[in-house]
PDB file of C-alpha atoms and ligand atoms in Angstrom:
ATOM      1  CA  MET A   1     114.895 120.738  57.783  1.00  0.00           C
ATOM      2  CA  ALA A   2     113.797 123.302  55.420  1.00  0.00           C
ATOM      3  CA  GLU A   3     110.510 125.113  55.408  1.00  0.00           C
ATOM      4  CA  PRO A   4     107.942 123.319  53.486  1.00  0.00           C
ATOM      5  CA  ALA A   5     106.618 125.048  50.412  1.00  0.00           C
ATOM      6  CA  HIS A   6     103.331 123.781  51.492  1.00  0.00           C
ATOM      7  CA  PRO A   7     102.619 123.012  54.832  1.00  0.00           C
ATOM      8  CA  TYR A   8      99.293 120.900  55.987  1.00  0.00           C
ATOM      9  CA  LEU A   9      97.444 123.195  58.016  1.00  0.00           C
ATOM     10  CA  THR A  10      96.695 126.582  55.920  1.00  0.00           C
ATOM     11  CA  ALA A  11      94.114 127.681  58.564  1.00  0.00           C
ATOM     12  CA  CYS A  12      92.467 127.828  62.025  1.00  0.00           C
ATOM     13  CA  PRO A  13      91.672 124.328  63.291  1.00  0.00           C
ATOM     14  CA  VAL A  14      90.106 126.043  65.288  1.00  0.00           C
ATOM     15  CA  GLY A  15      87.301 127.618  62.034  1.00  0.00           C
ATOM     16  CA  CYS A  16      88.638 130.960  62.963  1.00  0.00           C
ATOM     17  CA  LYS A  17      88.590 133.385  59.620  1.00  0.00           C
ATOM     18  CA  ALA A  18      91.495 135.471  61.513  1.00  0.00           C
ATOM     19  CA  GLY A  19      95.203 135.960  59.471  1.00  0.00           C
ATOM     20  CA  LEU A  20      97.949 133.694  60.958  1.00  0.00           C
ATOM     21  CA  THR A  21     101.335 134.845  61.756  1.00  0.00           C
ATOM     22  CA  PRO A  22     104.442 133.342  62.732  1.00  0.00           C
ATOM     23  CA  THR A  23     105.970 133.184  66.332  1.00  0.00           C
ATOM     24  CA  ALA A  24     109.195 133.138  68.144  1.00  0.00           C
ATOM     25  CA  LEU A  25     108.552 129.483  68.777  1.00  0.00           C
ATOM     26  CA  VAL A  26     110.606 128.251  66.396  1.00  0.00           C
ATOM     27  CA  LEU A  27     110.792 124.242  65.182  1.00  0.00           C
ATOM     28  CA  PRO A  28     112.969 122.280  62.576  1.00  0.00           C
ATOM     29  CA  GLU A  29     110.089 122.371  59.977  1.00  0.00           C
ATOM     30  CA  GLY A  30     109.640 126.297  60.504  1.00  0.00           C
ATOM     31  CA  ALA A  31     108.169 129.241  63.161  1.00  0.00           C
ATOM     32  CA  LEU A  32     104.676 127.677  64.938  1.00  0.00           C
ATOM     33  CA  GLN A  33     101.982 130.101  63.123  1.00  0.00           C
ATOM     34  CA  ARG A  34      99.516 131.884  65.612  1.00  0.00           C
ATOM     35  CA  CYS A  35      96.163 132.616  64.568  1.00  0.00           C
ATOM     36  CA  ALA A  36      94.921 136.207  65.854  1.00  0.00           C
ATOM     37  CA  GLU A  37      91.642 135.607  66.997  1.00  0.00           C
ATOM     38  CA  CYS A  38      91.908 132.580  69.007  1.00  0.00           C
ATOM     39  CA  GLY A  39      95.525 132.110  69.878  1.00  0.00           C
ATOM     40  CA  GLN A  40      95.516 128.613  68.497  1.00  0.00           C
ATOM     41  CA  LEU A  41      99.709 127.448  67.321  1.00  0.00           C
ATOM     42  CA  LEU A  42      99.864 126.093  64.518  1.00  0.00           C
ATOM     43  CA  SER A  43     102.698 123.480  62.805  1.00  0.00           C
ATOM     44  CA  ARG A  44     104.467 124.779  59.365  1.00  0.00           C
ATOM     45  CA  ILE A  45     105.177 120.286  59.148  1.00  0.00           C
ATOM     46  CA  GLY A  46     104.235 119.198  55.622  1.00  0.00           C
ATOM     47  CA  GLU A  47     101.804 116.384  54.306  1.00  0.00           C
ATOM     48  CA  ASP A  48     103.935 113.347  53.647  1.00  0.00           C
ATOM     49  CA  ALA A  49     106.015 114.266  56.707  1.00  0.00           C
ATOM     50  CA  TYR A  50     102.728 113.979  59.325  1.00  0.00           C
ATOM     51  CA  TRP A  51     101.090 111.400  57.725  1.00  0.00           C
ATOM     52  CA  GLN A  52     104.307 109.702  58.321  1.00  0.00           C
ATOM     53  CA  SER A  53     104.561 110.343  62.121  1.00  0.00           C
ATOM     54  CA  MET A  54     100.908 108.922  62.725  1.00  0.00           C
ATOM     55  CA  ARG A  55     102.144 105.719  61.666  1.00  0.00           C
ATOM     56  CA  GLN A  56     103.329 104.450  64.960  1.00  0.00           C
ATOM     57  CA  PHE A  57     100.064 104.693  66.861  1.00  0.00           C
ATOM     58  CA  ASP A  58      99.859 101.190  64.631  1.00  0.00           C
ATOM     59  CA  GLN A  59     103.183  99.626  65.321  1.00  0.00           C
ATOM     60  CA  ARG A  60     102.601  96.547  67.431  1.00  0.00           C
ATOM     61  CA  GLU A  61     105.079  97.799  69.801  1.00  0.00           C
ATOM     62  CA  PHE A  62     103.629 101.083  70.343  1.00  0.00           C
ATOM     63  CA  ASN A  63     101.167 102.209  74.125  1.00  0.00           C
ATOM     64  CA  ARG A  64     102.702  99.101  75.689  1.00  0.00           C
ATOM     65  CA  PRO A  65     102.763 100.712  79.266  1.00  0.00           C
ATOM     66  CA  SER A  66     104.571  99.018  82.203  1.00  0.00           C
ATOM     67  CA  PRO A  67     102.850  97.784  85.398  1.00  0.00           C
ATOM     68  CA  ARG A  68     103.511 100.982  86.895  1.00  0.00           C
ATOM     69  CA  GLU A  69     102.506 103.049  84.415  1.00  0.00           C
ATOM     70  CA  LEU A  70      98.946 101.153  83.748  1.00  0.00           C
ATOM     71  CA  GLU A  71      98.211 101.808  87.515  1.00  0.00           C
ATOM     72  CA  ARG A  72      98.762 105.333  87.648  1.00  0.00           C
ATOM     73  CA  ARG A  73      96.134 105.111  84.087  1.00  0.00           C
ATOM     74  CA  PHE A  74      94.070 104.011  85.856  1.00  0.00           C
ATOM     75  CA  LYS A  75      94.184 106.557  89.133  1.00  0.00           C
ATOM     76  CA  VAL A  76      93.930 109.075  86.529  1.00  0.00           C
ATOM     77  CA  ALA A  77      90.862 107.652  84.308  1.00  0.00           C
ATOM     78  CA  ARG A  78      89.374 106.562  87.794  1.00  0.00           C
ATOM     79  CA  ARG A  79      89.775 110.175  88.784  1.00  0.00           C
ATOM     80  CA  ARG A  80      88.166 111.507  85.472  1.00  0.00           C
ATOM     81  CA  LEU A  81      84.988 108.782  85.267  1.00  0.00           C
ATOM     82  CA  ASP A  82      84.325 109.432  88.650  1.00  0.00           C
ATOM     83  CA  THR A  83      84.026 113.482  87.698  1.00  0.00           C
ATOM     84  CA  ILE A  84      81.889 112.047  84.349  1.00  0.00           C
ATOM     85  CA  SER A  85      79.771 109.847  87.306  1.00  0.00           C
ATOM     86  CA  ALA A  86      79.453 113.234  89.592  1.00  0.00           C
ATOM     87  CA  LEU A  87      78.226 116.263  86.604  1.00  0.00           C
ATOM     88  CA  LEU A  88      75.839 114.031  85.173  1.00  0.00           C
ATOM     89  CA  ASN A  89      74.785 112.448  88.559  1.00  0.00           C
ATOM     90  CA  LYS A  90      74.276 109.254  87.624  1.00  0.00           C
ATOM     91  CA  PRO A  91      75.862 106.066  89.388  1.00  0.00           C
ATOM     92  CA  PRO A  92      78.720 104.072  87.278  1.00  0.00           C
ATOM     93  CA  ALA A  93      76.123 101.408  86.113  1.00  0.00           C
ATOM     94  CA  SER A  94      73.841 103.599  84.594  1.00  0.00           C
ATOM     95  CA  LEU A  95      76.239 105.323  82.187  1.00  0.00           C
ATOM     96  CA  ARG A  96      77.308 104.306  78.783  1.00  0.00           C
ATOM     97  CA  VAL A  97      81.017 105.940  77.520  1.00  0.00           C
ATOM     98  CA  LEU A  98      82.641 106.105  74.056  1.00  0.00           C
ATOM     99  CA  ASP A  99      86.432 106.605  74.126  1.00  0.00           C
ATOM    100  CA  VAL A 100      87.453 107.379  70.673  1.00  0.00           C
ATOM    101  CA  GLY A 101      90.699 107.288  69.258  1.00  0.00           C
ATOM    102  CA  CYS A 102      90.747 104.109  72.344  1.00  0.00           C
ATOM    103  CA  SER A 103      94.135 102.979  71.276  1.00  0.00           C
ATOM    104  CA  ARG A 104      94.737  99.491  73.321  1.00  0.00           C
ATOM    105  CA  GLY A 105      91.657 100.175  75.350  1.00  0.00           C
ATOM    106  CA  ASN A 106      93.448 101.248  78.536  1.00  0.00           C
ATOM    107  CA  PHE A 107      90.434 103.950  79.656  1.00  0.00           C
ATOM    108  CA  LEU A 108      87.704 101.275  78.576  1.00  0.00           C
ATOM    109  CA  ALA A 109      89.294  98.598  80.788  1.00  0.00           C
ATOM    110  CA  ALA A 110      89.431 100.642  83.539  1.00  0.00           C
ATOM    111  CA  GLY A 111      86.026 101.844  83.318  1.00  0.00           C
ATOM    112  CA  ALA A 112      84.943  98.912  82.930  1.00  0.00           C
ATOM    113  CA  LYS A 113      86.512  97.470  86.090  1.00  0.00           C
ATOM    114  CA  LEU A 114      84.855 100.657  88.053  1.00  0.00           C
ATOM    115  CA  GLY A 115      80.927  99.160  86.173  1.00  0.00           C
ATOM    116  CA  PHE A 116      80.317 101.890  83.696  1.00  0.00           C
ATOM    117  CA  TYR A 117      79.260 100.323  79.855  1.00  0.00           C
ATOM    118  CA  MET A 118      82.471 100.927  77.968  1.00  0.00           C
ATOM    119  CA  GLU A 119      83.246 101.131  74.288  1.00  0.00           C
ATOM    120  CA  GLY A 120      85.092 102.274  72.034  1.00  0.00           C
ATOM    121  CA  VAL A 121      86.626 103.791  68.216  1.00  0.00           C
ATOM    122  CA  GLU A 122      89.978 103.385  67.416  1.00  0.00           C
ATOM    123  CA  PRO A 123      91.478 104.187  63.494  1.00  0.00           C
ATOM    124  CA  ALA A 124      94.250 102.337  64.199  1.00  0.00           C
ATOM    125  CA  ALA A 125      93.718  98.226  62.979  1.00  0.00           C
ATOM    126  CA  GLY A 126      96.320  96.451  64.517  1.00  0.00           C
ATOM    127  CA  ILE A 127      96.027  97.905  67.671  1.00  0.00           C
ATOM    128  CA  ALA A 128      92.173  98.096  68.131  1.00  0.00           C
ATOM    129  CA  ALA A 129      92.266  93.856  67.239  1.00  0.00           C
ATOM    130  CA  ALA A 130      94.659  94.057  70.395  1.00  0.00           C
ATOM    131  CA  ALA A 131      91.980  95.810  72.714  1.00  0.00           C
ATOM    132  CA  ARG A 132      89.069  93.366  71.387  1.00  0.00           C
ATOM    133  CA  ALA A 133      91.366  90.672  71.938  1.00  0.00           C
ATOM    134  CA  ASP A 134      91.377  91.374  75.433  1.00  0.00           C
ATOM    135  CA  GLY A 135      87.692  91.331  75.149  1.00  0.00           C
ATOM    136  CA  LEU A 136      86.596  94.843  75.176  1.00  0.00           C
ATOM    137  CA  LYS A 137      84.304  96.349  72.484  1.00  0.00           C
ATOM    138  CA  VAL A 138      86.453  99.012  69.779  1.00  0.00           C
ATOM    139  CA  HIS A 139      84.623  99.673  66.509  1.00  0.00           C
ATOM    140  CA  THR A 140      87.945 100.181  64.151  1.00  0.00           C
ATOM    141  CA  GLY A 141      88.025 103.098  62.048  1.00  0.00           C
ATOM    142  CA  MET A 142      86.683 106.643  62.349  1.00  0.00           C
ATOM    143  CA  LEU A 143      84.108 108.406  64.718  1.00  0.00           C
ATOM    144  CA  ALA A 144      81.735 108.595  61.766  1.00  0.00           C
ATOM    145  CA  ASP A 145      82.378 104.934  60.156  1.00  0.00           C
ATOM    146  CA  ALA A 146      80.782 103.403  63.516  1.00  0.00           C
ATOM    147  CA  GLY A 147      77.518 104.780  62.371  1.00  0.00           C
ATOM    148  CA  PHE A 148      76.100 104.955  66.421  1.00  0.00           C
ATOM    149  CA  PRO A 149      72.390 105.984  66.729  1.00  0.00           C
ATOM    150  CA  ALA A 150      72.156 109.523  67.261  1.00  0.00           C
ATOM    151  CA  ALA A 151      72.169 110.364  71.472  1.00  0.00           C
ATOM    152  CA  SER A 152      73.468 107.352  72.613  1.00  0.00           C
ATOM    153  CA  PHE A 153      76.188 107.707  74.781  1.00  0.00           C
ATOM    154  CA  ASP A 154      75.882 109.474  77.989  1.00  0.00           C
ATOM    155  CA  ALA A 155      79.534 110.939  77.717  1.00  0.00           C
ATOM    156  CA  VAL A 156      82.509 110.415  75.333  1.00  0.00           C
ATOM    157  CA  THR A 157      85.960 110.824  75.472  1.00  0.00           C
ATOM    158  CA  LEU A 158      88.697 112.369  73.248  1.00  0.00           C
ATOM    159  CA  PHE A 159      91.814 112.387  74.940  1.00  0.00           C
ATOM    160  CA  GLU A 160      95.272 113.364  72.955  1.00  0.00           C
ATOM    161  CA  VAL A 161      93.619 113.608  69.476  1.00  0.00           C
ATOM    162  CA  ILE A 162      92.462 116.998  68.939  1.00  0.00           C
ATOM    163  CA  GLU A 163      95.906 118.260  68.013  1.00  0.00           C
ATOM    164  CA  HIS A 164      96.534 116.144  65.436  1.00  0.00           C
ATOM    165  CA  LEU A 165      94.016 116.955  63.490  1.00  0.00           C
ATOM    166  CA  LYS A 166      93.789 119.730  60.605  1.00  0.00           C
ATOM    167  CA  GLU A 167      89.642 119.704  61.034  1.00  0.00           C
ATOM    168  CA  PRO A 168      88.601 119.008  64.495  1.00  0.00           C
ATOM    169  CA  LEU A 169      85.263 120.525  63.819  1.00  0.00           C
ATOM    170  CA  PRO A 170      83.216 117.169  62.026  1.00  0.00           C
ATOM    171  CA  LEU A 171      84.811 115.262  64.889  1.00  0.00           C
ATOM    172  CA  LEU A 172      83.430 117.230  67.613  1.00  0.00           C
ATOM    173  CA  ARG A 173      79.773 117.991  65.490  1.00  0.00           C
ATOM    174  CA  GLU A 174      79.579 114.001  65.460  1.00  0.00           C
ATOM    175  CA  CYS A 175      80.725 113.144  68.988  1.00  0.00           C
ATOM    176  CA  HIS A 176      77.421 115.613  69.528  1.00  0.00           C
ATOM    177  CA  ARG A 177      75.391 114.101  67.766  1.00  0.00           C
ATOM    178  CA  VAL A 178      76.046 110.707  69.205  1.00  0.00           C
ATOM    179  CA  LEU A 179      75.733 112.067  72.872  1.00  0.00           C
ATOM    180  CA  LYS A 180      72.324 112.331  74.798  1.00  0.00           C
ATOM    181  CA  PRO A 181      70.849 115.645  75.393  1.00  0.00           C
ATOM    182  CA  GLY A 182      72.800 116.913  78.872  1.00  0.00           C
ATOM    183  CA  GLY A 183      75.786 114.641  78.113  1.00  0.00           C
ATOM    184  CA  LEU A 184      79.588 115.704  78.446  1.00  0.00           C
ATOM    185  CA  LEU A 185      82.191 115.780  75.864  1.00  0.00           C
ATOM    186  CA  VAL A 186      85.079 115.180  77.952  1.00  0.00           C
ATOM    187  CA  LEU A 187      88.794 116.138  76.100  1.00  0.00           C
ATOM    188  CA  SER A 188      92.294 116.484  76.649  1.00  0.00           C
ATOM    189  CA  THR A 189      95.157 118.170  75.273  1.00  0.00           C
ATOM    190  CA  GLY A 190      98.400 120.417  75.786  1.00  0.00           C
ATOM    191  CA  ASN A 191      98.124 123.787  76.921  1.00  0.00           C
ATOM    192  CA  THR A 192     100.109 126.768  75.113  1.00  0.00           C
ATOM    193  CA  ALA A 193      98.991 129.258  77.933  1.00  0.00           C
ATOM    194  CA  SER A 194     100.996 126.834  80.310  1.00  0.00           C
ATOM    195  CA  TRP A 195     104.144 128.355  82.458  1.00  0.00           C
ATOM    196  CA  THR A 196     105.411 125.209  80.954  1.00  0.00           C
ATOM    197  CA  VAL A 197     105.657 127.207  77.173  1.00  0.00           C
ATOM    198  CA  VAL A 198     106.451 130.107  79.282  1.00  0.00           C
ATOM    199  CA  ALA A 199     109.979 128.361  80.215  1.00  0.00           C
ATOM    200  CA  MET A 200     110.669 126.174  77.793  1.00  0.00           C
ATOM    201  CA  GLN A 201     109.123 127.495  74.928  1.00  0.00           C
ATOM    202  CA  GLU A 202     110.054 125.566  71.856  1.00  0.00           C
ATOM    203  CA  ARG A 203     112.247 122.531  73.854  1.00  0.00           C
ATOM    204  CA  TRP A 204     108.603 121.125  75.030  1.00  0.00           C
ATOM    205  CA  ASP A 205     108.443 117.783  73.574  1.00  0.00           C
ATOM    206  CA  TYR A 206     104.934 118.655  73.220  1.00  0.00           C
ATOM    207  CA  PHE A 207     105.411 120.580  69.930  1.00  0.00           C
ATOM    208  CA  HIS A 208     108.121 117.889  68.158  1.00  0.00           C
ATOM    209  CA  ILE A 209     106.287 115.765  65.628  1.00  0.00           C
ATOM    210  CA  ALA A 210     110.016 113.390  65.991  1.00  0.00           C
ATOM    211  CA  LYS A 211     108.923 112.961  69.499  1.00  0.00           C
ATOM    212  CA  ASP A 212     105.212 113.352  70.517  1.00  0.00           C
ATOM    213  CA  GLY A 213     103.735 112.081  66.983  1.00  0.00           C
ATOM    214  CA  GLY A 214     101.182 113.552  65.022  1.00  0.00           C
ATOM    215  CA  HIS A 215     101.339 116.890  67.160  1.00  0.00           C
ATOM    216  CA  ILE A 216     100.335 119.913  64.784  1.00  0.00           C
ATOM    217  CA  SER A 217      97.697 122.011  66.158  1.00  0.00           C
ATOM    218  CA  PHE A 218      98.226 123.328  70.243  1.00  0.00           C
ATOM    219  CA  TYR A 219      95.510 124.319  71.953  1.00  0.00           C
ATOM    220  CA  ASN A 220      94.745 127.012  74.735  1.00  0.00           C
ATOM    221  CA  PRO A 221      91.949 127.146  77.370  1.00  0.00           C
ATOM    222  CA  ARG A 222      90.244 129.856  74.822  1.00  0.00           C
ATOM    223  CA  SER A 223      91.013 128.425  71.867  1.00  0.00           C
ATOM    224  CA  VAL A 224      89.443 124.977  73.131  1.00  0.00           C
ATOM    225  CA  ALA A 225      86.532 127.041  73.948  1.00  0.00           C
ATOM    226  CA  LEU A 226      85.530 128.216  70.922  1.00  0.00           C
ATOM    227  CA  LEU A 227      85.633 124.847  69.209  1.00  0.00           C
ATOM    228  CA  ALA A 228      83.793 123.467  71.472  1.00  0.00           C
ATOM    229  CA  ALA A 229      80.667 126.562  71.364  1.00  0.00           C
ATOM    230  CA  ARG A 230      81.519 126.503  67.448  1.00  0.00           C
ATOM    231  CA  ALA A 231      80.541 122.385  67.487  1.00  0.00           C
ATOM    232  CA  GLY A 232      77.478 123.317  69.578  1.00  0.00           C
ATOM    233  CA  PHE A 233      78.402 122.566  73.793  1.00  0.00           C
ATOM    234  CA  ALA A 234      76.819 124.362  76.370  1.00  0.00           C
ATOM    235  CA  ALA A 235      80.500 126.392  78.052  1.00  0.00           C
ATOM    236  CA  GLY A 236      81.930 123.657  80.270  1.00  0.00           C
ATOM    237  CA  ARG A 237      84.724 123.341  82.985  1.00  0.00           C
ATOM    238  CA  ILE A 238      88.537 123.603  82.153  1.00  0.00           C
ATOM    239  CA  GLU A 239      90.827 122.410  84.276  1.00  0.00           C
ATOM    240  CA  THR A 240      94.582 122.645  83.731  1.00  0.00           C
ATOM    241  CA  SER A 241      97.135 120.894  85.617  1.00  0.00           C
ATOM    242  CA  ARG A 242     100.883 119.926  85.916  1.00  0.00           C
ATOM    243  CA  VAL A 243     104.424 122.545  85.022  1.00  0.00           C
ATOM    244  CA  LYS A 244     107.244 121.464  83.858  1.00  0.00           C
ATOM    245  CA  PHE A 245     110.992 123.272  83.448  1.00  0.00           C
ATOM    246  CA  HIS A 246     112.956 120.514  81.426  1.00  0.00           C
ATOM    247  CA  GLU A 247     112.595 117.316  79.465  1.00  0.00           C
ATOM    248  CA  LYS A 248     114.132 114.444  81.276  1.00  0.00           C
ATOM    249  CA  GLY A 249     118.027 113.871  79.804  1.00  0.00           C
ATOM    250  CA  GLU A 250     117.921 117.857  78.481  1.00  0.00           C
ATOM    251  CA  ILE A 251     120.372 118.824  81.402  1.00  0.00           C
ATOM    252  CA  ALA A 252     122.480 117.119  83.819  1.00  0.00           C
ATOM    253  CA  ARG A 253     120.541 114.818  86.420  1.00  0.00           C
ATOM    254  CA  TRP A 254     120.524 116.826  89.566  1.00  0.00           C
ATOM    255  CA  ARG A 255     119.077 120.054  87.608  1.00  0.00           C
ATOM    256  CA  TYR A 256     116.214 117.922  86.496  1.00  0.00           C
ATOM    257  CA  VAL A 257     115.760 117.114  89.798  1.00  0.00           C
ATOM    258  CA  ALA A 258     116.207 120.634  91.044  1.00  0.00           C
ATOM    259  CA  GLY A 259     113.208 121.760  88.180  1.00  0.00           C
ATOM    260  CA  LYS A 260     111.313 118.871  88.862  1.00  0.00           C
ATOM    261  CA  LEU A 261     110.830 119.545  92.378  1.00  0.00           C
ATOM    262  CA  ALA A 262     110.031 123.475  91.384  1.00  0.00           C
ATOM    263  CA  ALA A 263     107.967 122.224  89.459  1.00  0.00           C
ATOM    264  CA  GLU A 264     105.876 120.371  91.773  1.00  0.00           C
ATOM    265  CA  LEU A 265     105.481 123.434  94.175  1.00  0.00           C
ATOM    266  CA  LEU A 266     104.113 125.238  91.326  1.00  0.00           C
ATOM    267  CA  ASN A 267     101.541 122.328  90.427  1.00  0.00           C
ATOM    268  CA  LEU A 268      98.366 123.794  92.882  1.00  0.00           C
ATOM    269  CA  PRO A 269      99.316 127.419  91.898  1.00  0.00           C
ATOM    270  CA  ALA A 270      98.988 126.298  87.974  1.00  0.00           C
ATOM    271  CA  ARG A 271      95.185 124.325  88.309  1.00  0.00           C
ATOM    272  CA  LEU A 272      94.168 127.467  90.272  1.00  0.00           C
ATOM    273  CA  THR A 273      94.853 129.802  88.075  1.00  0.00           C
ATOM    274  CA  GLY A 274      94.758 127.394  84.223  1.00  0.00           C
ATOM    275  CA  ARG A 275      98.521 127.843  83.604  1.00  0.00           C
ATOM    276  CA  GLY A 276      99.731 123.763  83.682  1.00  0.00           C
ATOM    277  CA  HIS A 277     100.310 122.627  80.479  1.00  0.00           C
ATOM    278  CA  ASP A 278      97.728 119.605  81.015  1.00  0.00           C
ATOM    279  CA  MET A 279      94.450 120.656  79.671  1.00  0.00           C
ATOM    280  CA  LEU A 280      90.999 118.602  80.399  1.00  0.00           C
ATOM    281  CA  ALA A 281      87.256 119.906  79.645  1.00  0.00           C
ATOM    282  CA  PHE A 282      83.986 118.780  80.261  1.00  0.00           C
ATOM    283  CA  LEU A 283      81.872 120.085  78.166  1.00  0.00           C
ATOM    284  CA  ARG A 284      78.224 119.953  78.067  1.00  0.00           C
ATOM    285  CA  ARG A 285      75.477 118.748  75.614  1.00  0.00           C
ATOM    286  CA  ALA A 286      72.773 121.153  74.953  1.00  0.00           C
TER     287      ALA A 286
HETATM  288 ZN1   ZN B 301      91.831 130.553  65.654  1.00  0.00          ZN
END
């Protein structure tokens, strides 16, 4: 694919004024650009190709996990909700949690099961309707469309959303507005300052819009902290986890398994040094 003459992203999504320089990470649509101030990496995909790749999120078959995958997600959700409850020092029954970009509502269902009050917002109309049909409280549209009163939630979660956005700051400021003072914004995204990127470079699926639809903006712990500060959040806790060296099917199975074992051994050191490729940030509303 030739480089688009007009990439969708022309400035750092974190809100920096610094220039962008091409990196050695070359994707089909061109080399990723790096913000000189925060290290954010930006895709050179054109606007049409971006919107086309975002359409998958409203397809009837999108995001239907197997029972085993559902069980795994429930454990992840429980760990995150336990941390929210611990950081806010309140029991689940007294906490109102809003999940922005809730898809089919797996996280909402997990929270409800654990005794939290859960609400969701999802722009993909078909998926939002499917979540409501499962008995979940889900609003179709963007967060701003829901028109929540100020200070109406104890925690807002934003899982795997910001890497899709050209301008995440208005969304984070709206999260800030609907949060109670002292409330938490919990967000997850990939980490480009990870050993996974050191090892895999541009082979990491996360960079590929054809494999991970709509990914255009790639964060590191520093750029997440800057974004949070610019949206009015106090410095929070940023955790990273997991490392990998190969994508499944990329190489012979025995090499994949060997690489996976090595990656398991590096999980703990990656966690301790902030070099895992999954990033989870707990940000406090002042
Ligand atoms: Zn930047």
